XYZ file of N, CA and C in Angstrom:
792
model
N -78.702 104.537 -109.207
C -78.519 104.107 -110.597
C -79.873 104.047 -111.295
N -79.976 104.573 -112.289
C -81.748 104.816 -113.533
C -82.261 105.576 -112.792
N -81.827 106.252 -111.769
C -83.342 107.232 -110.912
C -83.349 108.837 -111.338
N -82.551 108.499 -112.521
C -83.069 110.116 -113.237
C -83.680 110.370 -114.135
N -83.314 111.318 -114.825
C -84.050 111.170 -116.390
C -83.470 111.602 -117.830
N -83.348 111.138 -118.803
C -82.548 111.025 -119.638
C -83.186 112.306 -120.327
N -82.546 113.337 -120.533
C -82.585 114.519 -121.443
C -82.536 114.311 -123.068
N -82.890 114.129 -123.653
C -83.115 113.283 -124.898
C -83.637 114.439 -126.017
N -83.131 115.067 -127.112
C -83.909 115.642 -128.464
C -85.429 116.677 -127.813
N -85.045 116.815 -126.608
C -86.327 117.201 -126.212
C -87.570 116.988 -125.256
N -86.966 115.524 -124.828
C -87.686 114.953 -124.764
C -87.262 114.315 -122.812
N -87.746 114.248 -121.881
C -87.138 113.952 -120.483
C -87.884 112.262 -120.557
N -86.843 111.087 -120.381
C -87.217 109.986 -120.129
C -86.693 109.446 -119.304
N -87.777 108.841 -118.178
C -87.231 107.999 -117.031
C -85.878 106.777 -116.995
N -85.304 106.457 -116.296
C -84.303 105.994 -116.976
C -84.796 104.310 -116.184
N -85.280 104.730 -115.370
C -86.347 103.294 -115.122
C -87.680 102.964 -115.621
N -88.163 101.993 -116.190
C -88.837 101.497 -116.693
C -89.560 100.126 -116.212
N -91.209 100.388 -115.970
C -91.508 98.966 -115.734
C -92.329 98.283 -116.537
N -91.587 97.300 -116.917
C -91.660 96.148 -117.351
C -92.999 95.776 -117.604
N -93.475 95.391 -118.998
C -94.701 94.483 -118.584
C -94.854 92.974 -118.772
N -93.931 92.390 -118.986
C -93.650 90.540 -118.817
C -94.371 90.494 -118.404
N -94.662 90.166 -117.060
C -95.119 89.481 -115.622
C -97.047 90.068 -115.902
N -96.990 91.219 -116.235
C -98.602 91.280 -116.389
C -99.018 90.711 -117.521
N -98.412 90.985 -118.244
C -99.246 90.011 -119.896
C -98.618 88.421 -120.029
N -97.950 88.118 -118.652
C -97.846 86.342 -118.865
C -97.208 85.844 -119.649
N -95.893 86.693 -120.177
C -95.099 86.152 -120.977
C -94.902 84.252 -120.892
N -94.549 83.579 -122.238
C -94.274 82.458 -121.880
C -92.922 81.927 -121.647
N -92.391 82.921 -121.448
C -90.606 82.932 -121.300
C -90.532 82.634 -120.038
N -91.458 82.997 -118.966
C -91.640 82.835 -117.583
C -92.041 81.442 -117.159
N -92.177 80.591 -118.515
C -92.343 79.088 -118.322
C -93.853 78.610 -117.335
N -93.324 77.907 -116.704
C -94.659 77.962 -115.515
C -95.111 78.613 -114.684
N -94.482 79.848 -114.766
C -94.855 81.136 -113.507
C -95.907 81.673 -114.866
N -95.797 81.992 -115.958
C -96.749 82.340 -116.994
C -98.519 81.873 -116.711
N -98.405 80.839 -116.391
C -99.782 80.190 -115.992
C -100.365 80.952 -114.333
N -99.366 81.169 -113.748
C -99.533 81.780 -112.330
C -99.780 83.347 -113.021
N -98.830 83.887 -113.609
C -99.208 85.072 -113.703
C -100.311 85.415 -114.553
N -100.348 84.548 -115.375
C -102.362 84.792 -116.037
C -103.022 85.101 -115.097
N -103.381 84.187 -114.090
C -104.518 84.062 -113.200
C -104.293 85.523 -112.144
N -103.457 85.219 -111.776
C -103.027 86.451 -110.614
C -103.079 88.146 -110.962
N -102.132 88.156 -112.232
C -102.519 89.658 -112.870
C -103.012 89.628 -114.405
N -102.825 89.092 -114.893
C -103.349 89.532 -116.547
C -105.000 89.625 -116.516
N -105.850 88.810 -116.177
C -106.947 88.708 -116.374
C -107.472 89.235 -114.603
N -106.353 90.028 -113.955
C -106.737 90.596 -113.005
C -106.176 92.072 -112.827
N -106.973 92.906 -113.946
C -105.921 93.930 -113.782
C -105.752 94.918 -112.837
N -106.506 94.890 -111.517
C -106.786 95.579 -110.269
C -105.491 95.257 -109.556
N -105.506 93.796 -109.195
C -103.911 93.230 -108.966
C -102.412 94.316 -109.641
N -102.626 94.033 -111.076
C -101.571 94.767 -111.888
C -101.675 96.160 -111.696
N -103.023 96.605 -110.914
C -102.657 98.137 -110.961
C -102.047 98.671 -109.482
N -102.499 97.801 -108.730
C -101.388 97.549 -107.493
C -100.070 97.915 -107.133
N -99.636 97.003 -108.348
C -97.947 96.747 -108.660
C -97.565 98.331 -109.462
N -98.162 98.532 -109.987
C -98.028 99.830 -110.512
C -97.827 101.027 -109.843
N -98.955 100.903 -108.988
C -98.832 101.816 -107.641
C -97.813 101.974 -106.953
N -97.190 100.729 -106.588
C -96.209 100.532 -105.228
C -94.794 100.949 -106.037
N -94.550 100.467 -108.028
C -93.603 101.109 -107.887
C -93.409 102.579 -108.394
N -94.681 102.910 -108.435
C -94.230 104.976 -108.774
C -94.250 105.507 -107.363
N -94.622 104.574 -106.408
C -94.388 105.130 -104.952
C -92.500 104.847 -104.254
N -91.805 103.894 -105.237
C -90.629 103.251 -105.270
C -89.837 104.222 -106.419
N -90.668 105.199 -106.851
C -89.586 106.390 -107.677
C -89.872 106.004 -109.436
N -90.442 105.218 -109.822
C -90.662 104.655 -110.663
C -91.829 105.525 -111.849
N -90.828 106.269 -112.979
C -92.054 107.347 -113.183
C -92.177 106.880 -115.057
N -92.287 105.540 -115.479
C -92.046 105.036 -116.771
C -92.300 103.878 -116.890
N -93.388 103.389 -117.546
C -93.651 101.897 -117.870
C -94.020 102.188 -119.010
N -93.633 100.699 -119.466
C -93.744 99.703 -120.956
C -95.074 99.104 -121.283
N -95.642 99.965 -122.171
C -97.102 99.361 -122.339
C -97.183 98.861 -123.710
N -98.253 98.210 -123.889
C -98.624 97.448 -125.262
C -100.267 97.860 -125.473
N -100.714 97.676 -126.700
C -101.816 97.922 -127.208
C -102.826 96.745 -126.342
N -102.937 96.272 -125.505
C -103.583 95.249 -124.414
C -104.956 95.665 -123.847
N -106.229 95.237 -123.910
C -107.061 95.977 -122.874
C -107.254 95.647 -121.209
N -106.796 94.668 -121.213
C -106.695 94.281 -119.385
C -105.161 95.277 -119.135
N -103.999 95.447 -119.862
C -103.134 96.096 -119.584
C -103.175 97.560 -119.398
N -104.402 98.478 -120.555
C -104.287 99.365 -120.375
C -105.280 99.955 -119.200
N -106.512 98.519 -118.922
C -107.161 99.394 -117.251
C -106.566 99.217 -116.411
N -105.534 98.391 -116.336
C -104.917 98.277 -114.962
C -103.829 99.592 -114.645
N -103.280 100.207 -116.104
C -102.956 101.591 -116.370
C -103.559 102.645 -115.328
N -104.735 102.582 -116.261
C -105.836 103.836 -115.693
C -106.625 103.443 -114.746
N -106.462 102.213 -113.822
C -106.505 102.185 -112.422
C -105.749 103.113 -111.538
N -104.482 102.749 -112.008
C -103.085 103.307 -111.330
C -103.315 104.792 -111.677
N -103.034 105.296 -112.657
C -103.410 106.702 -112.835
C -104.949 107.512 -111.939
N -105.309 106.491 -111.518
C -106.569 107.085 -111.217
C -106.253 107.284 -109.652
N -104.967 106.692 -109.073
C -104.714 106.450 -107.725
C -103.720 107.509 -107.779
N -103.666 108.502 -108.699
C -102.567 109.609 -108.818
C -101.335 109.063 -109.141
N -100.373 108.120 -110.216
C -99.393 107.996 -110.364
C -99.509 107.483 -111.988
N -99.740 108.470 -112.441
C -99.737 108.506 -114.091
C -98.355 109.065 -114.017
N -97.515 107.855 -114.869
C -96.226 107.815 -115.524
C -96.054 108.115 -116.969
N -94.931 108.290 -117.648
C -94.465 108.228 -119.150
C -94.767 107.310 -119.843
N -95.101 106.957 -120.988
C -95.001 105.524 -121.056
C -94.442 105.498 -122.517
N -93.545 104.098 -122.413
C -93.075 103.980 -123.447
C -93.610 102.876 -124.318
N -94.300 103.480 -125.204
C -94.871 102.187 -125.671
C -94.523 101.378 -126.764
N -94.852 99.822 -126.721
C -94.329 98.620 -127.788
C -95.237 99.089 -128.712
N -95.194 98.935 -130.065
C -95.995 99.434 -131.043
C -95.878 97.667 -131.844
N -97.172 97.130 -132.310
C -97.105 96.223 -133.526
C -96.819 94.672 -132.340
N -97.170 94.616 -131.095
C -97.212 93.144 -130.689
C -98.291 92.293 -130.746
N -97.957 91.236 -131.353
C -98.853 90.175 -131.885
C -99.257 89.115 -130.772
N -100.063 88.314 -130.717
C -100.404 87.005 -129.973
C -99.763 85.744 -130.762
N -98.273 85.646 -131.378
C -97.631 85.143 -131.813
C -97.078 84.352 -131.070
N -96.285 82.715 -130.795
C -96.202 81.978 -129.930
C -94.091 82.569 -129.753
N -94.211 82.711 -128.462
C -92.912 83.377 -128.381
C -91.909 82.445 -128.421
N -92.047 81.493 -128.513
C -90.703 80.158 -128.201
C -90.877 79.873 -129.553
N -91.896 80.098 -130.552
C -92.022 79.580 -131.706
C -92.288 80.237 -132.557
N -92.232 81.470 -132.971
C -92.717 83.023 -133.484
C -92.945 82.630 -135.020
N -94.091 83.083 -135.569
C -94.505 82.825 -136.800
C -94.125 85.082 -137.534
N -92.963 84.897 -137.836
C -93.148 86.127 -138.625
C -93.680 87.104 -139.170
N -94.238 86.042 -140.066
C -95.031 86.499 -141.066
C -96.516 87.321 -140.805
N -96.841 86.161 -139.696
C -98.563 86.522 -139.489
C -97.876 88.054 -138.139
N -96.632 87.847 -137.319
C -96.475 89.537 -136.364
C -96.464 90.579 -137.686
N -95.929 90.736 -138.465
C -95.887 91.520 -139.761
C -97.576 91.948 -140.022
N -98.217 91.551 -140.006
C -99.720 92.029 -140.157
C -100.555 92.450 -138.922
N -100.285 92.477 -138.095
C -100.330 93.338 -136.570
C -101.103 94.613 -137.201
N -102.126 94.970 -136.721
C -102.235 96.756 -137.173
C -101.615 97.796 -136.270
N -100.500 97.879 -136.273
C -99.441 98.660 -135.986
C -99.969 100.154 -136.370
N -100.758 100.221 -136.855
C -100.894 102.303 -137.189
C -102.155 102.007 -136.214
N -102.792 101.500 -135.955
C -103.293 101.501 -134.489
C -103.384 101.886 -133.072
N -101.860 101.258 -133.081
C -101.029 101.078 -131.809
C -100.288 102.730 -131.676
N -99.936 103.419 -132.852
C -99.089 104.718 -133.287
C -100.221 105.408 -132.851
N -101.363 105.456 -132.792
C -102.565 106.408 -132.948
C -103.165 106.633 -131.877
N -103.189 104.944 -131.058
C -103.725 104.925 -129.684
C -102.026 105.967 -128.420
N -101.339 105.651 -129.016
C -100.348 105.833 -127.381
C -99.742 107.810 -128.113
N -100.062 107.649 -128.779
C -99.795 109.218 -129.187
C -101.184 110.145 -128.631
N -101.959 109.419 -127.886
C -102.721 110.254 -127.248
C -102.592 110.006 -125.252
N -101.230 109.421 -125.371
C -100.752 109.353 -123.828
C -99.650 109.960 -123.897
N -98.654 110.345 -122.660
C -97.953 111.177 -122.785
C -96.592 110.018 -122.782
N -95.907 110.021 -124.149
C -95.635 108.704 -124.830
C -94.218 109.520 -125.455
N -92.848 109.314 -124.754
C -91.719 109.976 -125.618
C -91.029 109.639 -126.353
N -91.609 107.692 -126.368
C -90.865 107.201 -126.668
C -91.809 105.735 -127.661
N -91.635 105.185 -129.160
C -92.488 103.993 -129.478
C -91.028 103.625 -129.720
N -91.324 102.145 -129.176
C -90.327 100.855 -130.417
C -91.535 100.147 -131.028
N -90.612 99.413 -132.084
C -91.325 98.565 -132.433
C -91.407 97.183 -131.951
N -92.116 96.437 -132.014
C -91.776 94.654 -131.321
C -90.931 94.233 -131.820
N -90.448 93.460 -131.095
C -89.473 92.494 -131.574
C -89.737 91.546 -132.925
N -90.824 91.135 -132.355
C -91.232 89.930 -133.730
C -91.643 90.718 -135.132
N -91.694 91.824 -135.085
C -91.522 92.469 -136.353
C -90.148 92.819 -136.776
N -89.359 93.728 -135.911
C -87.799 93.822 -136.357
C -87.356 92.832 -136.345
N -87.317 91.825 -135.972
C -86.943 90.061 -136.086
C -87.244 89.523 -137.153
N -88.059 90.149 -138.328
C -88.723 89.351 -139.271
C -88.027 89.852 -140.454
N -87.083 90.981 -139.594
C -85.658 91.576 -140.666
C -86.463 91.924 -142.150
N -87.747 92.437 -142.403
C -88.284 92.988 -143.052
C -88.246 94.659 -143.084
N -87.225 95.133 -143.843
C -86.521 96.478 -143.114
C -87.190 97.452 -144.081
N -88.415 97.004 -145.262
C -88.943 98.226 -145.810
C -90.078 98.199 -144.225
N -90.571 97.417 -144.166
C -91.651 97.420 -142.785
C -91.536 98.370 -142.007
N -89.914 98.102 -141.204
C -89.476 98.685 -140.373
C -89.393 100.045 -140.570
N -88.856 100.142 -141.650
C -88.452 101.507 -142.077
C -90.212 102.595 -141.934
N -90.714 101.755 -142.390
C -92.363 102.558 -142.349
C -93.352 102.665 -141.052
N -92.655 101.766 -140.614
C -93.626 101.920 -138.629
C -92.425 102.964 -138.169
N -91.257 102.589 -138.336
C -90.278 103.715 -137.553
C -90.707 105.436 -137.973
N -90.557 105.892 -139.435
C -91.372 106.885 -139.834
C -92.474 107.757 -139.685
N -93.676 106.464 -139.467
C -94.515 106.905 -138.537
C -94.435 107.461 -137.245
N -94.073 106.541 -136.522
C -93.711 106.972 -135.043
C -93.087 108.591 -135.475
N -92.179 108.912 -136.047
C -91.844 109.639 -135.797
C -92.644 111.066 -136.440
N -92.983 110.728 -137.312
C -94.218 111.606 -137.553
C -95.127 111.974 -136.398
N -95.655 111.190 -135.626
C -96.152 111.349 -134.381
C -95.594 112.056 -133.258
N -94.401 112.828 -133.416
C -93.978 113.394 -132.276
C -93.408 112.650 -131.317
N -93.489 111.658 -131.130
C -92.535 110.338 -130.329
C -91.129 110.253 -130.840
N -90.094 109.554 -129.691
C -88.663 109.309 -130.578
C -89.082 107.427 -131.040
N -88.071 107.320 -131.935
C -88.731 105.845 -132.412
C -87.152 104.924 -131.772
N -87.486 103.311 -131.923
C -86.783 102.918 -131.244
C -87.102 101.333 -131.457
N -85.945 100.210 -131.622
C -86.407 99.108 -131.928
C -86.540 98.171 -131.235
N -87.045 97.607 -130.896
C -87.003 96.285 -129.512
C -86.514 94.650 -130.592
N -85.682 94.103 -130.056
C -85.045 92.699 -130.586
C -84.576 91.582 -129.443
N -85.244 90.560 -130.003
C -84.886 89.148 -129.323
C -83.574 88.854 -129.561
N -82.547 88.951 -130.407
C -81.621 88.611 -131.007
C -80.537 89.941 -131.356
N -80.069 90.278 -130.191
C -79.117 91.875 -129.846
C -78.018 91.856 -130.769
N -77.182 90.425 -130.525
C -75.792 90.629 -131.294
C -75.648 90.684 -133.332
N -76.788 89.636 -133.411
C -77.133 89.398 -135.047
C -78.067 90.223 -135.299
N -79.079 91.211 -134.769
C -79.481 92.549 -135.591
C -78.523 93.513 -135.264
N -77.737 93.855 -134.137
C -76.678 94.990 -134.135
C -76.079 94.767 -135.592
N -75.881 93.864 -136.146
C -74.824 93.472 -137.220
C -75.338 93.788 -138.422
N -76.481 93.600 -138.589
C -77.564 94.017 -139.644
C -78.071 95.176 -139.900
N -78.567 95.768 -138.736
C -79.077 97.167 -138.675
C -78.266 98.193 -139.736
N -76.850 98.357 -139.292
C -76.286 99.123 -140.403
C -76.337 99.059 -141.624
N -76.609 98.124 -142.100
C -76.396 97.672 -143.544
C -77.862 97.902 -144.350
N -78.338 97.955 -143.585
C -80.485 97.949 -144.240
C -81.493 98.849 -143.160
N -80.897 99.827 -142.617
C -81.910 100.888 -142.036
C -80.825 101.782 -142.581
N -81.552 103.497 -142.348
C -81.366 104.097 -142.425
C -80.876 104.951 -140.746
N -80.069 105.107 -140.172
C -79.857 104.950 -138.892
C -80.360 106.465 -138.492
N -80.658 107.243 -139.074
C -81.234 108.603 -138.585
C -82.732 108.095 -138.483
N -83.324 106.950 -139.120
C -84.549 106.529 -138.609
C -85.461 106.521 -136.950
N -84.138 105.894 -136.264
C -84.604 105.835 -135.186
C -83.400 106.293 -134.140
N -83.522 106.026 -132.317
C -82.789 106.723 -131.726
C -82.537 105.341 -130.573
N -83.435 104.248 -130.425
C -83.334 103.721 -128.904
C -82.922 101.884 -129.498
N -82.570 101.586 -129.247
C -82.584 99.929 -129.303
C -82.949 99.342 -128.020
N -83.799 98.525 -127.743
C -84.167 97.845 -127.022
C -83.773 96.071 -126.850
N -82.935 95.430 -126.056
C -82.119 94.454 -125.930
C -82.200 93.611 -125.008
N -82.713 92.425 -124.908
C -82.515 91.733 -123.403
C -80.835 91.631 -122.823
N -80.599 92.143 -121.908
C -79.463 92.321 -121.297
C -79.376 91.860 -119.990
N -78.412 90.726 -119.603
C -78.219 90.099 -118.262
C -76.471 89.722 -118.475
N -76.265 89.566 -116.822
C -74.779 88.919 -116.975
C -74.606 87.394 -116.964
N -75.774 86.832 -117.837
C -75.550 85.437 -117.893
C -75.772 85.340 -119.405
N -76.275 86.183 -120.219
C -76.535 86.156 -121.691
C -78.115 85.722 -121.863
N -78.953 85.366 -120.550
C -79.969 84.216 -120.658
C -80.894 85.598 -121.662
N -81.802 84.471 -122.689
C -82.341 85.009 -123.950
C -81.667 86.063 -124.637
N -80.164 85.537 -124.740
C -79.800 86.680 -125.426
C -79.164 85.744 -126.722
N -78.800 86.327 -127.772
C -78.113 85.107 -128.897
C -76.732 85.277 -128.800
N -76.227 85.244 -127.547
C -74.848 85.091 -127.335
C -74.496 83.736 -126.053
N -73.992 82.322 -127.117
C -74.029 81.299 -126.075
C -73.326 81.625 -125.143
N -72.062 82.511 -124.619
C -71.287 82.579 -123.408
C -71.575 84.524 -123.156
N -70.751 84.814 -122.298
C -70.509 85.964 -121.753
C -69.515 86.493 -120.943
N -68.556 85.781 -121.403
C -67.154 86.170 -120.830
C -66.486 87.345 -120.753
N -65.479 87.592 -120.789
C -65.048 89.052 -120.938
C -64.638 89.563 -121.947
N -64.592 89.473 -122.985
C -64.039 89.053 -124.264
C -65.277 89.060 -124.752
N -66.113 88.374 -124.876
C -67.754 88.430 -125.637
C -68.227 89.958 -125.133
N -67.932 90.448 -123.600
C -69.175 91.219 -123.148
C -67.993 92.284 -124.428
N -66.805 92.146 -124.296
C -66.067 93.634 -124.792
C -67.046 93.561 -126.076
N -66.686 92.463 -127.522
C -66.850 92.327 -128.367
C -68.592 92.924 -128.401
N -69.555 92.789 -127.949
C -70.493 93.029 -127.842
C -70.687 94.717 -127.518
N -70.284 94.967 -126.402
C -70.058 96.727 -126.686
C -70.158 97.297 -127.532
N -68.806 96.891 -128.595
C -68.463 97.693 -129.705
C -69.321 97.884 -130.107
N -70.095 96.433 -130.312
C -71.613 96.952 -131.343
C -72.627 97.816 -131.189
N -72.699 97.492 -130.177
C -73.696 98.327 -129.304
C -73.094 100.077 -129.691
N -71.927 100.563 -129.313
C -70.945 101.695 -129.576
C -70.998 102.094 -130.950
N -71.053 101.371 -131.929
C -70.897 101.478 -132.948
C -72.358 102.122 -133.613
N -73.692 101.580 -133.114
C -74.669 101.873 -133.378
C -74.855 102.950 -133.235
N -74.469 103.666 -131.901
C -74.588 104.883 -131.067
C -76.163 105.168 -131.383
N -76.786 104.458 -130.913
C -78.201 104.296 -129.854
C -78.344 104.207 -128.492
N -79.648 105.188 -127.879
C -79.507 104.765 -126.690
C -80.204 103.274 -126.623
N -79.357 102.368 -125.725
C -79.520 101.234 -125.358
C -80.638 100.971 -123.842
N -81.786 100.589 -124.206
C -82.522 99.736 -123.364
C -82.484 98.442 -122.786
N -81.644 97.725 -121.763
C -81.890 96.942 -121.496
C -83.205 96.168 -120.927
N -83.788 95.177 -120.919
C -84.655 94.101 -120.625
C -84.289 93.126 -120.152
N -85.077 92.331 -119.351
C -85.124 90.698 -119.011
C -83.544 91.208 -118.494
N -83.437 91.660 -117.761
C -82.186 92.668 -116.629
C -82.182 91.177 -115.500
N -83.071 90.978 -115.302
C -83.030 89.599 -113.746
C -83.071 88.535 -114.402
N -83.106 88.128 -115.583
C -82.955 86.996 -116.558
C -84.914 86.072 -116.237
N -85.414 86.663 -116.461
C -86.847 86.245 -116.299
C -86.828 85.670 -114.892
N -86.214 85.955 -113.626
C -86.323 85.312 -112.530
C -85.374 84.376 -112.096
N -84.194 84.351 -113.353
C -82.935 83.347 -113.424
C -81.739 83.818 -111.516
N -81.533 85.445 -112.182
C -81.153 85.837 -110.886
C -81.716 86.800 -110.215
N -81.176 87.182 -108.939
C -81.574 87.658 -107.747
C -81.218 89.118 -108.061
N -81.930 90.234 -107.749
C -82.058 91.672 -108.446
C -80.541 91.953 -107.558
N -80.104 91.836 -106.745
C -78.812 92.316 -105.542
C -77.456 91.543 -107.017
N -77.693 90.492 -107.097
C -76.009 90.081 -108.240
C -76.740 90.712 -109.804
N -77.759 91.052 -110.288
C -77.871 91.673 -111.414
C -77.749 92.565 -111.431
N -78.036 93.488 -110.266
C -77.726 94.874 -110.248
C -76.657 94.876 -109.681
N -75.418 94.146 -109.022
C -74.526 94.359 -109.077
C -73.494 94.600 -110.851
N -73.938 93.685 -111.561
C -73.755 93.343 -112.796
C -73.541 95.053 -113.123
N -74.781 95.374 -113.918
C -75.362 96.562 -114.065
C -74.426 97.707 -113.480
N -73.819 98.077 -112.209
C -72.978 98.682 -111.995
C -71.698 98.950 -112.408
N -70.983 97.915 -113.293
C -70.041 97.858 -113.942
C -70.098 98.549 -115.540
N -71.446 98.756 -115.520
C -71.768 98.621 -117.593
C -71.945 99.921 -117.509
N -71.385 100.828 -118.663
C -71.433 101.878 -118.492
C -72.119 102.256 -120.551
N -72.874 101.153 -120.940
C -72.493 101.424 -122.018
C -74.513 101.359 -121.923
N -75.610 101.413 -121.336
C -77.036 100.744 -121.116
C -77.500 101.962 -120.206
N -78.123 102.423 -121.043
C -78.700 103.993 -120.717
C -80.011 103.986 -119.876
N -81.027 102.796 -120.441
C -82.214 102.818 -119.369
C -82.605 101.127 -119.542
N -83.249 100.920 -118.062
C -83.450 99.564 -118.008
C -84.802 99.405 -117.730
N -85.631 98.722 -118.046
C -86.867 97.577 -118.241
C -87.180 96.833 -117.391
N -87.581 96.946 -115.872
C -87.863 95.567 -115.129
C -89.249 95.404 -114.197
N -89.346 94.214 -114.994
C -90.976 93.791 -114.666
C -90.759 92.570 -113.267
N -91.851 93.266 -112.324
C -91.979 92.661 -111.201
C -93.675 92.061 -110.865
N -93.687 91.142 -110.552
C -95.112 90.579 -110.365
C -95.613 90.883 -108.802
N -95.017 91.115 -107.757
C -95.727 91.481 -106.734
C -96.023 92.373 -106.266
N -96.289 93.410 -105.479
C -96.562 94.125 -104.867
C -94.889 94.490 -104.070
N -94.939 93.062 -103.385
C -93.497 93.211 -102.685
C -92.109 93.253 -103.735
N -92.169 92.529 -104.253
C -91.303 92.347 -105.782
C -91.072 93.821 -106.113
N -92.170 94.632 -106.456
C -92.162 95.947 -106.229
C -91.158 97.191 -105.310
N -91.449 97.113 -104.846
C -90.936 97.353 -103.298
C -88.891 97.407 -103.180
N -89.062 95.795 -103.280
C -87.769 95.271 -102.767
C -86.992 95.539 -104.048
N -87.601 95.537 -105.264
C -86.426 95.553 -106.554
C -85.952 96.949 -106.561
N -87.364 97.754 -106.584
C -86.850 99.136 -106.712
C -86.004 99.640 -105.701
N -86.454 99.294 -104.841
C -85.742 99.843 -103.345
C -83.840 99.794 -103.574
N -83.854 98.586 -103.554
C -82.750 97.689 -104.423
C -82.057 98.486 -105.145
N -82.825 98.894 -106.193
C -81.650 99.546 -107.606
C -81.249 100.969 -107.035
N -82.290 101.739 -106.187
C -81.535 102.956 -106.011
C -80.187 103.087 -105.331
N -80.118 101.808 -104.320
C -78.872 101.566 -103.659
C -77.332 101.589 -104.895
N -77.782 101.394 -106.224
C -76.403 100.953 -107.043
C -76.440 102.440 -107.853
């Protein structure tokens, strides 16, 4: 399951993706965030490690950000022969994630970020979340454009899946872009849907269906909530989540997740 590659406008994309949570210390990770500072963010030899072990685990696509400890721990890994695709976040801010100030992710220099990863072999930009979150859709409309001017497919990343699915139609232009990016788990955790029953997951589809985007799932293990064996059991049932996102902090984590998903 994800161990191929998505034939796309042109374009061949891994259908696995790793994650970069766990190296840039998300604070969603609560108190493992403080562990993972020390261990990989401000150690990016560590992070290029993890990198290693999973393009040796089949793994030919990671999620990068405009970061400089993120991008040597990159071109560590590349330097150890396992230069991947990368799909990169375009426009992420040092904005407090449990508490996101809008306004100030909106001023991000985002034609930056378009300029730097269009000189990697890059098939794919979204934009951050905390910008499409700020439901500022001339914005959007003008980083998406770009990107695509750049020869990249464009694509949106959102904290909040079910209430921008709902929006999107009404204030983009949907030939704009091609990918949505979504935290997706079978518990709903960070998703803006309080339950996940059977009945919610249907109702939720549609939208998703309705968009007819390819769908990226994220935060797939619920930030460490569950065990990769019942999420990827999950995952086996969904037929509607084209490529998935998962960030692992160890070496072994590495190893055992990937190992893991090819089994489903």
């Amino acid at each position: 399951m994800f161990f191929e590659d998505l034939e796309y406008k042109g374009k061949s994309i891994p259908q696995t993706i790793l994650g970069y949570g766990p190296f840039m210390a998300e604070l969603y990770f609560g108190h493992r965030s403080r562990l993972y500072h020390d261990d990989l963010y401000i150690n990016p030899q560590n992070i290029a490690e993890v990198i290693v072990e999973s393009y040796n685990q089949g793994v030919r696509a990671i999620n990068l950000v405009n970061d400089p400890n993120l991008l040597k721990a990159y071109d560590i890994a590349c330097d150890e022969g396992c230069e991947m695709k990368v799909i990169a976040t375009i426009g992420k801010s040092d904005v407090d994630y449990l508490n996101p100030n809008y306004e100030v992710a909106k001023e991000v220099d985002w034609d930056e970020d378009i300029e730097l990863f269009s000189s990697y072999d890059c098939p794919v930009m979204l934009v951050d979340e905390f910008i499409t979150d700020a439901y500022d859709w001339k914005l959007t409309s003008k980083i998406l454009a770009e990107i695509n001017n750049s020869g990249s497919l464009s694509g949106l990343v959102t904290a909040f899946p079910s209430r921008t699915a709902d929006l999107i139609p009404e204030n983009l232009d949907m030939d704009l872009f091609d990918f949505f990016m979504i935290p997706f788990n079978s518990l709903s955790y960070m998703m803006d849907i309080s339950a996940f029953n059977e009945a919610q997951r249907e109702d939720f589809k549609q939208k998703l269906l309705k968009l007819n985007k390819k769908v990226i799932a994220t935060r797939a293990l619920a930030a460490g909530v569950l065990q990769p064996k019942e999420a990827f059991t999950f995952f086996k049932k969904i037929d509607y989540i084209d490529l998935i996102a998962i960030g692992v902090a160890k070496v072994s984590e590495a190893s055992e997740d990937f190992s893991l998903l090819r089994e489903y």
